[in-house]
Amino acid sequence: MEIGQKVKVYRLRDRVPSLVAQKLGKVGVIEGYKMTDGSGVGIVVKFEDNSATWFFEDEIKPV
C-alpha cells in the first residue's frame, strides 16, 4: 500500500474508541506510516472529515 492510495476500513482487530469504530466501512486516503509498539507498522488513514487515525494493514483494503 502506498501513500495517496484510497483504502476502505473493513475490520477492526481490537476494541477501539467509538470515534475509531465509526470509521468501519469508510473510505480514506493513506497519509503515512506509524511504528507500532511491536515490530509492526501501522498505516495512517485520513478521511473526508479531515480526521486521521492508524490501522493495521490487515484492517484495510485498497479501493
Coordinates of N, CA and C in Angstrom, one line a residue:
M1 N 0.8 -1.2 0.0 CA 0.0 0.0 0.0 C 0.9 1.2 0.0
E2 N 0.5 2.2 -0.7 CA 1.3 3.4 -0.9 C 0.6 4.7 -0.4
I3 N 1.3 5.7 0.0 CA 0.8 7.0 0.4 C 0.0 7.5 -0.8
G4 N -1.2 8.1 -0.5 CA -2.1 8.6 -1.5 C -3.1 7.6 -2.1
Q5 N -2.9 6.4 -1.7 CA -3.9 5.3 -2.2 C -5.1 5.3 -1.4
K6 N -6.3 5.1 -2.0 CA -7.6 5.1 -1.3 C -7.8 3.7 -0.7
V7 N -8.2 3.6 0.5 CA -8.5 2.4 1.2 C -9.8 2.4 1.9
K8 N -10.3 1.2 2.2 CA -11.6 1.1 3.0 C -11.3 0.3 4.2
V9 N -11.8 0.8 5.3 CA -11.7 0.1 6.6 C -12.7 -1.0 6.6
Y10 N -12.3 -2.3 6.7 CA -13.2 -3.4 6.6 C -13.3 -4.2 7.9
R11 N -12.4 -4.0 8.8 CA -12.4 -4.8 10.1 C -11.6 -4.0 11.1
L12 N -11.8 -4.3 12.4 CA -11.0 -3.8 13.5 C -10.6 -5.0 14.3
R13 N -9.3 -5.0 14.6 CA -8.7 -6.2 15.3 C -9.1 -6.1 16.8
D14 N -9.1 -5.0 17.4 CA -9.2 -4.9 18.8 C -10.4 -3.9 19.2
R15 N -10.7 -3.9 20.4 CA -11.7 -2.9 20.9 C -11.1 -1.5 20.7
V16 N -11.8 -0.6 20.2 CA -11.3 0.7 19.9 C -12.3 1.8 20.4
P17 N -11.9 3.0 20.6 CA -12.8 4.1 21.0 C -13.9 4.2 19.9
S18 N -15.1 4.7 20.3 CA -16.2 4.8 19.4 C -15.9 5.7 18.1
L19 N -15.1 6.7 18.3 CA -14.7 7.6 17.2 C -14.0 6.8 16.1
V20 N -13.2 5.8 16.5 CA -12.4 5.0 15.5 C -13.4 3.9 15.0
A21 N -14.3 3.4 15.8 CA -15.2 2.3 15.4 C -16.1 2.9 14.3
Q22 N -16.4 4.2 14.3 CA -17.3 4.8 13.3 C -16.6 4.8 11.9
K23 N -15.4 4.6 11.9 CA -14.6 4.6 10.6 C -14.8 3.3 9.8
L24 N -15.4 2.2 10.5 CA -15.6 1.0 9.9 C -16.5 1.1 8.6
G25 N -16.0 0.7 7.5 CA -16.8 0.8 6.2 C -16.5 2.1 5.5
K26 N -15.7 3.0 6.1 CA -15.5 4.3 5.4 C -14.2 4.2 4.5
V27 N -14.2 5.1 3.6 CA -13.0 5.2 2.6 C -12.2 6.4 3.0
G28 N -10.9 6.2 3.0 CA -9.9 7.3 3.3 C -8.7 7.1 2.4
V29 N -7.7 8.0 2.6 CA -6.5 8.1 1.8 C -5.3 7.8 2.7
I30 N -4.4 7.0 2.3 CA -3.2 6.7 3.1 C -2.4 8.0 3.2
E31 N -2.1 8.4 4.4 CA -1.3 9.7 4.6 C 0.1 9.4 5.1
G32 N 0.3 8.2 5.6 CA 1.7 7.9 6.1 C 1.7 6.6 6.9
Y33 N 2.8 6.4 7.6 CA 3.0 5.1 8.3 C 3.4 5.5 9.8
K34 N 3.2 4.5 10.7 CA 3.4 4.7 12.1 C 4.0 3.4 12.6
M35 N 5.1 3.5 13.4 CA 5.7 2.3 14.0 C 4.8 2.0 15.2
T36 N 4.4 0.7 15.3 CA 3.6 0.3 16.4 C 4.5 -0.2 17.6
D37 N 3.9 -0.6 18.7 CA 4.7 -0.9 19.8 C 5.5 -2.2 19.7
G38 N 5.2 -3.0 18.7 CA 5.9 -4.2 18.4 C 6.8 -4.0 17.2
S39 N 6.9 -5.0 16.4 CA 7.8 -4.8 15.2 C 6.9 -4.5 13.9
G40 N 5.7 -4.2 14.2 CA 4.7 -3.9 13.1 C 4.7 -2.4 12.6
V41 N 4.0 -2.2 11.5 CA 3.9 -0.9 11.0 C 2.4 -0.6 10.9
G42 N 1.9 0.5 11.4 CA 0.6 0.9 11.2 C 0.5 1.9 10.0
I43 N -0.7 2.0 9.4 CA -0.9 2.8 8.3 C -1.9 3.9 8.7
V44 N -1.5 5.2 8.5 CA -2.3 6.4 8.9 C -3.2 6.7 7.7
V45 N -4.5 6.7 8.0 CA -5.5 7.0 7.0 C -6.2 8.3 7.4
K46 N -6.4 9.2 6.4 CA -7.1 10.4 6.6 C -8.4 10.3 5.8
F47 N -9.5 10.8 6.5 CA -10.9 10.6 6.0 C -11.4 12.0 5.5
E48 N -12.6 12.0 4.8 CA -13.2 13.2 4.3 C -13.4 14.3 5.3
D49 N -13.7 13.9 6.6 CA -14.0 14.9 7.6 C -12.7 15.4 8.2
N50 N -11.5 15.2 7.6 CA -10.2 15.6 8.0 C -9.7 15.0 9.2
S51 N -10.3 13.9 9.7 CA -9.8 13.2 10.8 C -8.9 12.1 10.3
A52 N -7.9 11.7 11.1 CA -7.0 10.7 10.7 C -6.7 9.8 11.9
T53 N -6.5 8.5 11.6 CA -6.1 7.5 12.6 C -5.4 6.4 11.9
W54 N -4.7 5.5 12.7 CA -3.9 4.5 12.1 C -4.6 3.1 12.2
F55 N -4.3 2.3 11.3 CA -4.8 0.9 11.3 C -3.7 -0.1 10.9
F56 N -3.9 -1.3 11.3 CA -3.0 -2.4 10.9 C -3.3 -2.7 9.4
E57 N -2.3 -3.2 8.7 CA -2.5 -3.4 7.2 C -3.7 -4.4 7.0
D58 N -3.9 -5.4 7.9 CA -5.0 -6.3 7.6 C -6.4 -5.8 8.0
E59 N -6.4 -4.5 8.4 CA -7.7 -3.9 8.7 C -8.3 -3.1 7.6
I60 N -7.5 -2.9 6.6 CA -7.9 -2.0 5.4 C -7.7 -2.7 4.1
K61 N -8.4 -2.3 3.1 CA -8.3 -2.9 1.8 C -8.2 -1.8 0.8
P62 N -7.4 -1.9 -0.3 CA -7.4 -0.9 -1.4 C -8.8 -0.8 -2.0
V63 N -9.1 0.4 -2.4 CA -10.4 0.6 -3.1 C -10.2 0.7 -4.6

